[in-house]
Short mmCIF file of C-alpha atoms and ligand atoms in Angstrom, two decimals:
data_model
loop_
_atom_site.label_atom_id
_atom_site.label_comp_id
_atom_site.label_asym_id
_atom_site.label_seq_id
_atom_site.Cartn_x
_atom_site.Cartn_y
_atom_site.Cartn_z
CA MET A 1396 0.00 0.00 0.00
CA ASN A 1397 1.30 3.42 -0.96
CA PHE A 1398 -0.29 6.67 0.18
CA SER A 1399 2.05 9.02 -1.64
CA LEU A 1400 1.28 10.74 -4.92
CA THR A 1401 3.46 10.19 -7.96
CA GLU A 1402 5.40 13.11 -9.39
CA GLU A 1403 2.93 13.30 -12.25
CA HIS A 1404 -0.01 13.42 -9.84
CA GLN A 1405 1.67 16.20 -7.88
CA MET A 1406 2.24 18.17 -11.09
CA ILE A 1407 -1.42 17.88 -12.09
CA ARG A 1408 -2.55 18.89 -8.61
CA ASP A 1409 -0.21 21.89 -8.64
CA ALA A 1410 -1.33 22.95 -12.12
CA ALA A 1411 -4.99 22.83 -11.04
CA ARG A 1412 -4.13 24.71 -7.83
CA ASP A 1413 -2.32 27.44 -9.76
CA PHE A 1414 -5.18 27.74 -12.21
CA ALA A 1415 -7.66 28.04 -9.35
CA GLN A 1416 -5.65 30.81 -7.71
CA THR A 1417 -4.84 32.81 -10.81
CA GLU A 1418 -7.91 32.26 -12.99
CA LEU A 1419 -10.80 31.29 -10.72
CA LEU A 1420 -10.27 33.31 -7.57
CA PRO A 1421 -10.52 36.73 -9.25
CA GLY A 1422 -14.20 37.43 -9.77
CA VAL A 1423 -15.50 34.33 -7.98
CA ILE A 1424 -17.71 36.41 -5.65
CA GLU A 1425 -19.14 38.47 -8.53
CA ARG A 1426 -19.83 35.40 -10.68
CA ASP A 1427 -21.69 33.85 -7.73
CA GLU A 1428 -23.68 36.99 -7.02
CA LYS A 1429 -24.66 37.70 -10.62
CA GLN A 1430 -24.95 34.04 -11.68
CA LEU A 1431 -22.35 34.49 -14.41
CA PHE A 1432 -21.24 31.37 -16.26
CA PRO A 1433 -17.39 31.11 -16.23
CA SER A 1434 -17.06 31.01 -20.05
CA GLU A 1435 -13.50 32.32 -20.29
CA GLN A 1436 -12.29 30.08 -17.49
CA ILE A 1437 -13.90 27.01 -19.08
CA LYS A 1438 -12.31 27.84 -22.42
CA LYS A 1439 -8.87 27.98 -20.78
CA LEU A 1440 -9.49 24.76 -18.85
CA GLY A 1441 -10.35 23.11 -22.16
CA GLN A 1442 -7.12 24.32 -23.72
CA LEU A 1443 -5.17 22.90 -20.77
CA GLY A 1444 -6.80 19.48 -21.15
CA PHE A 1445 -8.98 19.58 -18.02
CA LEU A 1446 -12.24 18.88 -19.87
CA GLY A 1447 -11.25 15.49 -21.27
CA MET A 1448 -8.79 14.41 -18.63
CA MET A 1449 -9.37 10.66 -18.76
CA VAL A 1450 -10.08 10.39 -22.49
CA ASP A 1451 -7.60 8.54 -24.68
CA PRO A 1452 -5.32 11.00 -26.53
CA LYS A 1453 -6.43 9.42 -29.83
CA TYR A 1454 -9.84 11.03 -29.15
CA GLY A 1455 -8.39 14.37 -28.11
CA GLY A 1456 -8.14 13.66 -24.38
CA ALA A 1457 -5.31 13.98 -21.88
CA GLY A 1458 -5.10 10.22 -21.20
CA MET A 1459 -4.85 10.60 -17.43
CA ASP A 1460 -6.15 8.35 -14.67
CA THR A 1461 -9.01 8.91 -12.25
CA ILE A 1462 -6.64 9.84 -9.41
CA SER A 1463 -5.42 12.79 -11.53
CA TYR A 1464 -9.01 13.77 -12.19
CA VAL A 1465 -10.00 13.80 -8.51
CA LEU A 1466 -6.90 15.79 -7.59
CA ALA A 1467 -7.80 18.41 -10.19
CA MET A 1468 -11.46 18.42 -9.11
CA GLU A 1469 -10.47 18.94 -5.48
CA GLU A 1470 -8.19 21.88 -6.28
CA LEU A 1471 -10.66 23.64 -8.57
CA SER A 1472 -13.50 23.08 -6.09
CA LYS A 1473 -11.55 24.68 -3.26
CA VAL A 1474 -11.95 27.98 -5.04
CA ASP A 1475 -14.93 27.73 -7.38
CA ALA A 1476 -17.41 24.85 -7.30
CA SER A 1477 -19.48 26.51 -10.04
CA THR A 1478 -16.59 25.96 -12.43
CA SER A 1479 -15.66 22.53 -11.12
CA VAL A 1480 -19.17 21.17 -11.72
CA VAL A 1481 -18.78 21.99 -15.42
CA VAL A 1482 -15.47 20.11 -15.43
CA SER A 1483 -17.09 17.20 -13.62
CA VAL A 1484 -20.10 16.91 -15.94
CA ASN A 1485 -18.00 17.13 -19.10
CA ASN A 1486 -15.43 14.59 -17.90
CA SER A 1487 -17.47 12.01 -16.05
CA LEU A 1488 -21.03 12.28 -17.29
CA VAL A 1489 -20.42 13.05 -20.94
CA CYS A 1490 -16.93 12.07 -22.17
CA TRP A 1491 -16.66 8.90 -20.11
CA GLY A 1492 -19.91 7.34 -21.38
CA LEU A 1493 -19.22 8.31 -24.99
CA GLU A 1494 -15.77 6.80 -24.87
CA LYS A 1495 -16.89 3.62 -23.13
CA TYR A 1496 -20.11 2.90 -25.00
CA GLY A 1497 -20.17 5.13 -28.11
CA THR A 1498 -19.57 4.01 -31.70
CA GLU A 1499 -16.41 5.05 -33.54
CA GLU A 1500 -18.47 7.59 -35.54
CA GLN A 1501 -19.97 9.05 -32.35
CA LYS A 1502 -16.52 9.34 -30.83
CA GLN A 1503 -15.07 11.11 -33.85
CA LYS A 1504 -18.03 13.47 -34.20
CA TYR A 1505 -18.77 14.28 -30.54
CA LEU A 1506 -16.11 12.97 -28.17
CA VAL A 1507 -13.14 14.61 -29.88
CA PRO A 1508 -14.45 18.21 -29.67
CA LEU A 1509 -15.80 17.56 -26.15
CA ALA A 1510 -12.49 16.15 -24.90
CA GLN A 1511 -10.55 18.98 -26.51
CA GLY A 1512 -12.85 21.48 -24.80
CA GLN A 1513 -14.02 23.06 -28.05
CA ILE A 1514 -17.58 22.42 -26.89
CA ILE A 1515 -19.11 21.22 -23.64
CA GLY A 1516 -21.77 18.61 -22.99
CA ALA A 1517 -24.72 17.95 -20.69
CA PHE A 1518 -26.21 14.82 -19.15
CA CYS A 1519 -30.00 14.81 -19.12
CA LEU A 1520 -31.69 12.26 -16.88
CA SER A 1521 -33.80 14.22 -14.37
CA GLU A 1522 -37.34 15.33 -15.11
CA PRO A 1523 -40.02 17.26 -13.22
CA GLU A 1524 -41.41 13.91 -11.98
CA ALA A 1525 -38.34 11.69 -12.22
CA GLY A 1526 -35.45 12.54 -9.91
CA SER A 1527 -34.36 9.86 -7.45
CA ASP A 1528 -36.81 7.51 -9.14
CA ALA A 1529 -35.10 7.79 -12.51
CA THR A 1530 -36.98 4.81 -13.94
CA SER A 1531 -40.19 6.85 -14.21
CA GLN A 1532 -39.06 8.65 -17.35
CA LYS A 1533 -41.87 10.58 -19.00
CA THR A 1534 -39.75 11.79 -21.91
CA THR A 1535 -40.46 9.52 -24.86
CA ALA A 1536 -38.28 8.48 -27.79
CA VAL A 1537 -40.65 6.75 -30.21
CA ASP A 1538 -38.98 4.44 -32.71
CA MET A 1539 -39.82 5.76 -36.20
CA GLY A 1540 -37.57 3.43 -38.20
CA ASP A 1541 -34.55 5.54 -39.12
CA HIS A 1542 -34.98 7.97 -36.22
CA TYR A 1543 -36.52 8.47 -32.78
CA LEU A 1544 -39.15 11.13 -32.18
CA LEU A 1545 -38.24 12.78 -28.90
CA ASN A 1546 -40.85 14.53 -26.73
CA GLY A 1547 -40.71 15.68 -23.13
CA THR A 1548 -39.07 17.91 -20.56
CA LYS A 1549 -35.81 17.55 -18.63
CA ASN A 1550 -35.16 19.44 -15.40
CA TRP A 1551 -32.12 20.78 -13.56
CA ILE A 1552 -29.68 20.25 -16.40
CA THR A 1553 -26.15 21.48 -15.65
CA ASN A 1554 -24.61 23.26 -18.67
CA GLY A 1555 -28.21 23.45 -19.91
CA ASN A 1556 -27.64 26.52 -22.05
CA SER A 1557 -23.89 26.47 -22.56
CA ALA A 1558 -23.66 22.90 -23.87
CA SER A 1559 -23.67 21.94 -27.54
CA VAL A 1560 -24.17 18.19 -27.07
CA TYR A 1561 -26.74 16.59 -24.76
CA LEU A 1562 -26.97 12.94 -23.70
CA VAL A 1563 -30.71 12.50 -23.23
CA ILE A 1564 -32.34 9.54 -21.48
CA ALA A 1565 -35.85 8.71 -22.72
CA GLN A 1566 -38.45 5.94 -22.69
CA THR A 1567 -38.96 4.05 -25.95
CA ASP A 1568 -40.89 0.98 -24.81
CA PRO A 1569 -42.87 1.57 -21.57
CA GLU A 1570 -43.91 -2.09 -21.44
CA LYS A 1571 -40.30 -3.08 -20.89
CA GLY A 1572 -39.91 -0.63 -17.98
CA HIS A 1573 -36.32 0.46 -17.43
CA ARG A 1574 -35.18 -2.01 -20.13
CA GLY A 1575 -37.12 0.05 -22.65
CA ILE A 1576 -35.12 3.23 -22.01
CA ASN A 1577 -32.60 4.67 -24.49
CA ALA A 1578 -29.75 7.18 -24.31
CA LEU A 1579 -29.64 9.54 -27.30
CA ILE A 1580 -27.16 12.16 -28.42
CA VAL A 1581 -29.01 15.40 -29.12
CA GLU A 1582 -27.39 18.45 -30.67
CA LYS A 1583 -28.29 22.01 -29.81
CA GLY A 1584 -30.10 23.44 -32.81
CA MET A 1585 -32.00 20.27 -33.73
CA PRO A 1586 -35.50 21.46 -34.69
CA GLY A 1587 -37.94 21.17 -31.77
CA PHE A 1588 -35.24 21.39 -29.07
CA GLU A 1589 -35.54 24.43 -26.81
CA VAL A 1590 -33.58 25.50 -23.74
CA GLY A 1591 -36.02 26.45 -20.97
CA LEU A 1592 -35.83 28.48 -17.79
CA LYS A 1593 -32.56 29.13 -15.97
CA GLU A 1594 -32.80 28.24 -12.28
CA ASN A 1595 -32.01 30.90 -9.64
CA LYS A 1596 -30.04 28.78 -7.18
CA LEU A 1597 -28.84 28.73 -3.57
CA GLY A 1598 -25.34 27.64 -4.55
CA ILE A 1599 -23.07 26.87 -7.50
CA ARG A 1600 -24.71 29.97 -8.93
CA GLY A 1601 -22.12 30.45 -11.66
CA SER A 1602 -23.13 27.17 -13.31
CA ASP A 1603 -26.12 27.31 -15.64
CA THR A 1604 -28.92 24.96 -14.68
CA HIS A 1605 -31.87 24.83 -17.07
CA SER A 1606 -34.93 22.87 -18.01
CA LEU A 1607 -34.92 21.53 -21.57
CA LEU A 1608 -37.93 21.04 -23.82
CA PHE A 1609 -38.20 18.54 -26.67
CA THR A 1610 -41.10 18.73 -29.13
CA ASP A 1611 -41.02 16.20 -31.97
CA VAL A 1612 -37.23 16.30 -32.16
CA LYS A 1613 -36.01 13.86 -34.82
CA VAL A 1614 -32.94 12.11 -33.44
CA PRO A 1615 -31.19 9.85 -35.99
CA LYS A 1616 -30.89 6.17 -35.01
CA GLU A 1617 -27.10 6.41 -35.22
CA ASN A 1618 -27.24 8.80 -32.25
CA ARG A 1619 -28.38 6.07 -29.85
CA ILE A 1620 -25.69 5.02 -27.38
CA GLY A 1621 -25.34 1.26 -27.05
CA GLU A 1622 -27.96 -1.36 -27.86
CA GLU A 1623 -31.70 -0.70 -27.90
CA GLY A 1624 -32.86 -0.49 -24.26
CA PHE A 1625 -29.39 0.17 -22.82
CA GLY A 1626 -30.19 3.75 -21.75
CA PHE A 1627 -30.99 3.17 -18.08
CA LYS A 1628 -27.94 1.01 -17.49
CA PHE A 1629 -25.89 3.62 -19.34
CA ALA A 1630 -27.18 6.31 -16.98
CA MET A 1631 -26.51 4.28 -13.82
CA LYS A 1632 -22.99 3.27 -14.91
CA THR A 1633 -22.20 6.86 -15.84
CA LEU A 1634 -23.47 8.22 -12.53
CA SER A 1635 -21.46 5.69 -10.56
CA GLY A 1636 -18.25 7.20 -11.96
CA GLY A 1637 -19.66 10.72 -11.80
CA ARG A 1638 -20.05 10.38 -8.05
CA ILE A 1639 -16.30 10.10 -7.63
CA GLY A 1640 -15.96 13.56 -9.20
CA ILE A 1641 -18.69 15.02 -6.99
CA ALA A 1642 -17.09 13.42 -3.93
CA ALA A 1643 -13.84 15.19 -4.89
CA GLN A 1644 -15.77 18.42 -5.33
CA ALA A 1645 -17.19 18.03 -1.81
CA LEU A 1646 -13.72 17.26 -0.46
CA GLY A 1647 -12.33 20.43 -2.04
CA ILE A 1648 -15.10 22.57 -0.56
CA ALA A 1649 -14.61 21.01 2.90
CA SER A 1650 -10.85 21.34 3.00
CA GLN A 1651 -10.91 24.91 1.76
CA ALA A 1652 -13.55 25.92 4.32
CA LEU A 1653 -11.46 24.53 7.11
CA GLY A 1654 -8.27 26.05 5.77
CA ILE A 1655 -6.20 22.91 5.45
CA ALA A 1656 -5.91 23.76 1.80
CA SER A 1657 -3.01 25.88 0.66
CA GLY A 1658 -5.40 28.60 -0.37
CA ALA A 1659 -4.19 32.15 -0.93
CA TYR A 1660 -6.87 33.59 1.23
CA GLU A 1661 -7.40 32.94 4.90
CA LEU A 1662 -10.08 30.53 5.93
CA SER A 1663 -10.86 28.90 9.25
CA LEU A 1664 -7.47 27.63 10.34
CA GLU A 1665 -5.64 30.84 9.53
CA TYR A 1666 -8.51 32.93 10.77
CA SER A 1667 -8.53 31.12 14.10
CA LYS A 1668 -4.87 31.98 14.58
CA GLN A 1669 -5.41 35.66 13.87
CA ARG A 1670 -8.73 36.42 15.48
CA LYS A 1671 -8.44 37.26 19.16
CA ALA A 1672 -11.12 36.92 21.80
CA PHE A 1673 -10.73 37.16 25.58
CA GLY A 1674 -7.03 37.96 25.18
CA LYS A 1675 -5.97 35.00 23.06
CA ALA A 1676 -6.23 33.62 19.54
CA ILE A 1677 -9.59 31.88 19.19
CA HIS A 1678 -7.96 28.49 18.40
CA GLU A 1679 -6.53 28.57 21.90
CA HIS A 1680 -10.09 28.15 23.13
CA GLN A 1681 -10.49 24.42 23.21
CA ALA A 1682 -14.02 24.51 21.77
CA VAL A 1683 -12.63 26.04 18.57
CA ALA A 1684 -9.54 23.79 18.49
CA PHE A 1685 -11.74 20.68 18.83
CA LYS A 1686 -13.90 21.79 15.91
CA LEU A 1687 -10.73 22.05 13.82
CA ALA A 1688 -9.50 18.64 15.02
CA ASP A 1689 -12.78 16.87 14.34
CA MET A 1690 -13.17 18.37 10.91
CA ALA A 1691 -9.56 17.70 9.90
CA THR A 1692 -10.06 14.04 10.86
CA LYS A 1693 -13.30 13.74 8.89
CA ILE A 1694 -11.77 15.43 5.85
CA GLU A 1695 -8.88 13.00 5.93
CA ALA A 1696 -11.31 10.06 6.11
CA ALA A 1697 -13.28 11.50 3.18
CA ARG A 1698 -10.06 11.89 1.18
CA LEU A 1699 -9.20 8.21 1.70
CA LEU A 1700 -12.66 7.14 0.51
CA VAL A 1701 -12.43 9.35 -2.58
CA MET A 1702 -8.95 8.07 -3.43
CA LYS A 1703 -9.99 4.47 -2.92
CA ALA A 1704 -12.96 4.84 -5.29
CA ALA A 1705 -10.72 6.50 -7.91
CA TRP A 1706 -8.08 3.80 -7.48
CA LEU A 1707 -10.62 0.98 -7.88
CA LYS A 1708 -11.86 2.58 -11.10
CA ASP A 1709 -8.31 2.87 -12.39
CA GLN A 1710 -7.70 -0.81 -11.55
CA GLY A 1711 -10.76 -1.85 -13.57
CA GLN A 1712 -12.47 -3.14 -10.43
CA ASN A 1713 -16.07 -2.57 -9.37
CA TYR A 1714 -16.43 0.87 -7.77
CA ASP A 1715 -20.21 1.24 -7.37
CA LYS A 1716 -20.20 0.88 -3.57
CA ALA A 1717 -16.95 2.81 -3.13
CA SER A 1718 -18.13 5.77 -5.20
CA ALA A 1719 -21.45 5.91 -3.33
CA MET A 1720 -19.60 5.78 0.03
CA ALA A 1721 -17.17 8.49 -1.08
CA LYS A 1722 -19.93 10.79 -2.27
CA LEU A 1723 -22.14 10.17 0.77
CA TYR A 1724 -19.38 10.81 3.27
CA ALA A 1725 -17.51 13.60 1.52
CA SER A 1726 -20.70 15.57 0.88
CA GLU A 1727 -21.81 15.26 4.50
CA VAL A 1728 -18.36 16.36 5.66
CA ALA A 1729 -18.47 19.30 3.23
CA MET A 1730 -21.74 20.48 4.72
CA GLU A 1731 -20.54 20.05 8.29
CA ALA A 1732 -17.14 21.69 7.67
CA THR A 1733 -18.62 24.71 5.93
CA VAL A 1734 -21.23 25.30 8.63
CA GLU A 1735 -18.44 25.11 11.24
CA ALA A 1736 -16.28 27.43 9.13
CA VAL A 1737 -18.98 30.09 9.18
CA GLN A 1738 -19.27 29.61 12.95
CA ILE A 1739 -15.52 29.95 13.48
CA HIS A 1740 -15.55 33.19 11.46
CA GLY A 1741 -18.37 34.61 13.58
CA GLY A 1742 -20.06 37.61 11.92
CA TYR A 1743 -17.36 37.74 9.24
CA GLY A 1744 -18.40 34.27 8.15
CA PHE A 1745 -21.83 35.63 7.31
CA VAL A 1746 -20.57 38.14 4.74
CA LYS A 1747 -19.41 37.47 1.21
CA GLU A 1748 -15.80 38.76 1.33
CA TYR A 1749 -14.70 35.91 3.56
CA HIS A 1750 -15.84 33.18 1.08
CA VAL A 1751 -17.04 30.67 3.66
CA GLU A 1752 -20.74 31.56 3.30
CA ARG A 1753 -20.45 30.76 -0.43
CA LEU A 1754 -18.68 27.47 0.33
CA MET A 1755 -21.53 26.61 2.71
CA ARG A 1756 -24.15 27.31 0.04
CA ASP A 1757 -22.15 25.39 -2.57
CA ALA A 1758 -21.62 22.40 -0.27
CA LYS A 1759 -25.35 21.67 -0.08
CA ILE A 1760 -25.69 20.59 -3.70
CA THR A 1761 -23.15 17.79 -3.24
CA GLN A 1762 -25.72 16.04 -1.02
CA ILE A 1763 -28.36 16.30 -3.74
CA TYR A 1764 -27.12 15.86 -7.30
CA GLU A 1765 -25.94 12.66 -8.92
CA GLY A 1766 -28.09 10.87 -6.35
CA THR A 1767 -29.09 12.29 -2.97
CA SER A 1768 -27.50 11.06 0.26
CA GLU A 1769 -30.54 8.84 0.79
CA ILE A 1770 -30.03 7.25 -2.64
CA GLN A 1771 -26.33 6.67 -1.87
CA ARG A 1772 -27.39 4.84 1.30
CA ILE A 1773 -29.71 2.65 -0.79
CA VAL A 1774 -26.84 1.82 -3.19
CA ILE A 1775 -24.47 1.05 -0.31
CA ALA A 1776 -27.01 -1.06 1.60
CA ARG A 1777 -27.78 -3.11 -1.52
CA ALA A 1778 -24.10 -3.72 -2.16
CA VAL A 1779 -23.44 -4.71 1.44
CA LEU A 1780 -26.41 -7.10 1.47
CA ASP A 1781 -25.32 -8.62 -1.85
CA GLU A 1782 -21.83 -9.16 -0.46
CA ALA A 1783 -23.30 -10.76 2.66
CA SER A 1784 -25.50 -13.16 0.68
CA ALA A 1785 -22.58 -14.04 -1.61
CA ILE A 1786 -20.59 -15.13 1.46
CA ALA A 1787 -23.52 -17.07 3.00
C1 FAD B 2016 -28.03 22.46 -9.30
C2 FAD B 2016 -28.50 21.14 -9.81
C3 FAD B 2016 -27.86 20.57 -10.90
C4 FAD B 2016 -28.31 19.35 -11.41
N1 FAD B 2016 -27.72 18.83 -12.55
C5 FAD B 2016 -28.30 17.74 -13.15
C6 FAD B 2016 -27.84 17.31 -14.45
O1 FAD B 2016 -26.91 17.87 -15.03
N2 FAD B 2016 -28.49 16.26 -15.03
C7 FAD B 2016 -29.53 15.61 -14.43
O2 FAD B 2016 -30.06 14.67 -15.02
N3 FAD B 2016 -29.96 16.01 -13.20
C8 FAD B 2016 -29.40 17.06 -12.56
N4 FAD B 2016 -29.86 17.48 -11.33
C9 FAD B 2016 -30.98 16.77 -10.71
C10 FAD B 2016 -30.59 16.00 -9.45
O3 FAD B 2016 -29.86 14.87 -9.79
C11 FAD B 2016 -31.92 15.67 -8.71
O4 FAD B 2016 -32.41 16.88 -8.16
C12 FAD B 2016 -31.72 14.62 -7.63
O5 FAD B 2016 -31.44 13.36 -8.20
C13 FAD B 2016 -32.96 14.49 -6.71
O6 FAD B 2016 -34.13 14.36 -7.46
P1 FAD B 2016 -35.40 15.29 -7.14
O7 FAD B 2016 -34.92 16.70 -7.13
O8 FAD B 2016 -36.48 14.95 -8.09
O9 FAD B 2016 -35.81 14.91 -5.67
P2 FAD B 2016 -36.73 13.66 -5.25
O10 FAD B 2016 -36.31 12.43 -5.96
O11 FAD B 2016 -38.17 14.07 -5.38
O12 FAD B 2016 -36.36 13.53 -3.72
C14 FAD B 2016 -36.91 14.35 -2.70
C15 FAD B 2016 -36.42 13.80 -1.37
O13 FAD B 2016 -36.93 12.46 -1.17
C16 FAD B 2016 -35.84 11.59 -0.91
N5 FAD B 2016 -36.10 10.25 -1.48
C17 FAD B 2016 -36.56 9.97 -2.71
N6 FAD B 2016 -36.65 8.63 -2.87
C18 FAD B 2016 -36.25 8.08 -1.70
C19 FAD B 2016 -36.12 6.74 -1.24
N7 FAD B 2016 -36.40 5.68 -2.01
N8 FAD B 2016 -35.69 6.53 0.02
C20 FAD B 2016 -35.37 7.58 0.82
N9 FAD B 2016 -35.47 8.88 0.44
C21 FAD B 2016 -35.90 9.12 -0.81
C22 FAD B 2016 -34.63 12.23 -1.59
O14 FAD B 2016 -33.41 11.76 -1.06
C23 FAD B 2016 -34.89 13.69 -1.28
O15 FAD B 2016 -34.44 14.00 0.00
C24 FAD B 2016 -29.38 18.67 -10.78
C25 FAD B 2016 -30.01 19.25 -9.65
C26 FAD B 2016 -29.60 20.47 -9.18
C27 FAD B 2016 -30.33 21.07 -8.01
#
């Protein structure tokens, strides 16, 4: 067992850290306040290879492993989770599935520009009445011979307006239940496809979250991913890997809030050394020191879970339980650490200049998207019970 990072991993982490400090930190408060999408920053991340990190170089990617990806996600998320969610969706929810299950033509046409960061993608599973219960898809993709006729509404879609390529999950054969669901590649501009309302959100306000409307959109048969009826499995497999990225996002938010990151601005740990109350630095009050100790321990535990899930994926082993555990734990730690960070900052924690109130708002989404904490517990419980019955 080896807990140290390779030189290459350290270089990737440092490059992401530098980018976060020089390109993301300036303007992060304004982008949050005004809900501005980080277009310039995303363009630069694409040029640096951060949007197709794990994609094979022959398809325009950087050919890195999952450990590299989580290190980059953690560093970017320390400073700007609105930007890191775009990185996460493009890498894990769009590029990964296209590379693993797409045809050669689909890879050439869509994966290459996505991995090179020329365009970005979106993953469209959720609907007004299908969130956690993703099998109850109301969007239909009726088989018309050479194409599918797509009708319905998707909700909460990250990159909803800024994407050019959308992976859309829809029901083709309701009698077959989830085995009648397909995953289709939809292009912005296809007649009948409209981008709906932009959500006004609590956190990750710089990311653009939209509803999408499909009215008689003709999607060519060659845009289906995998075999007929593979769409639900495609979505579940994709989300299992996606959760590793969100777990790393949560880890970044948590460690930055506490100040164990090497951030350029002072957060809880630094703040507790400088702020004085009753004649001493506040960390000399044991109640504050214990908060720091407890959170540092939990963050370290979350980091080990995230790294283990990434490592299992890189080894080609099953990571469904590990990714659910990493996301469940890291997101709960992110919420706890950011609430404590605001508390440690006192009144200053409640105002925007000190960043921790934004981290607290951003942390909440990590417990909701790509499967809520309750859904992660269902995944983990099922896996544990399966393991138990396999032994019995
Ligand atoms: C900012 C943002 C970005 C998003 N981006 C995307 C995206 O890019 N693509 C996409 O497809 N979706 C996206 N989503 C949707 C997100 O994945 C869903 O919101 C999430 O899966 C929960 O679904 P829901 O909102 O319908 O809540 P519901 O499923 O209605 O859940 C409501 C509550 O009930 C609980 N619950 C439900 N079922 C159970 C159960 N069986 N046992 C115990 N508790 C249960 C849930 O945990 C939750 O607490 C995004 C959402 C947000 C807010």
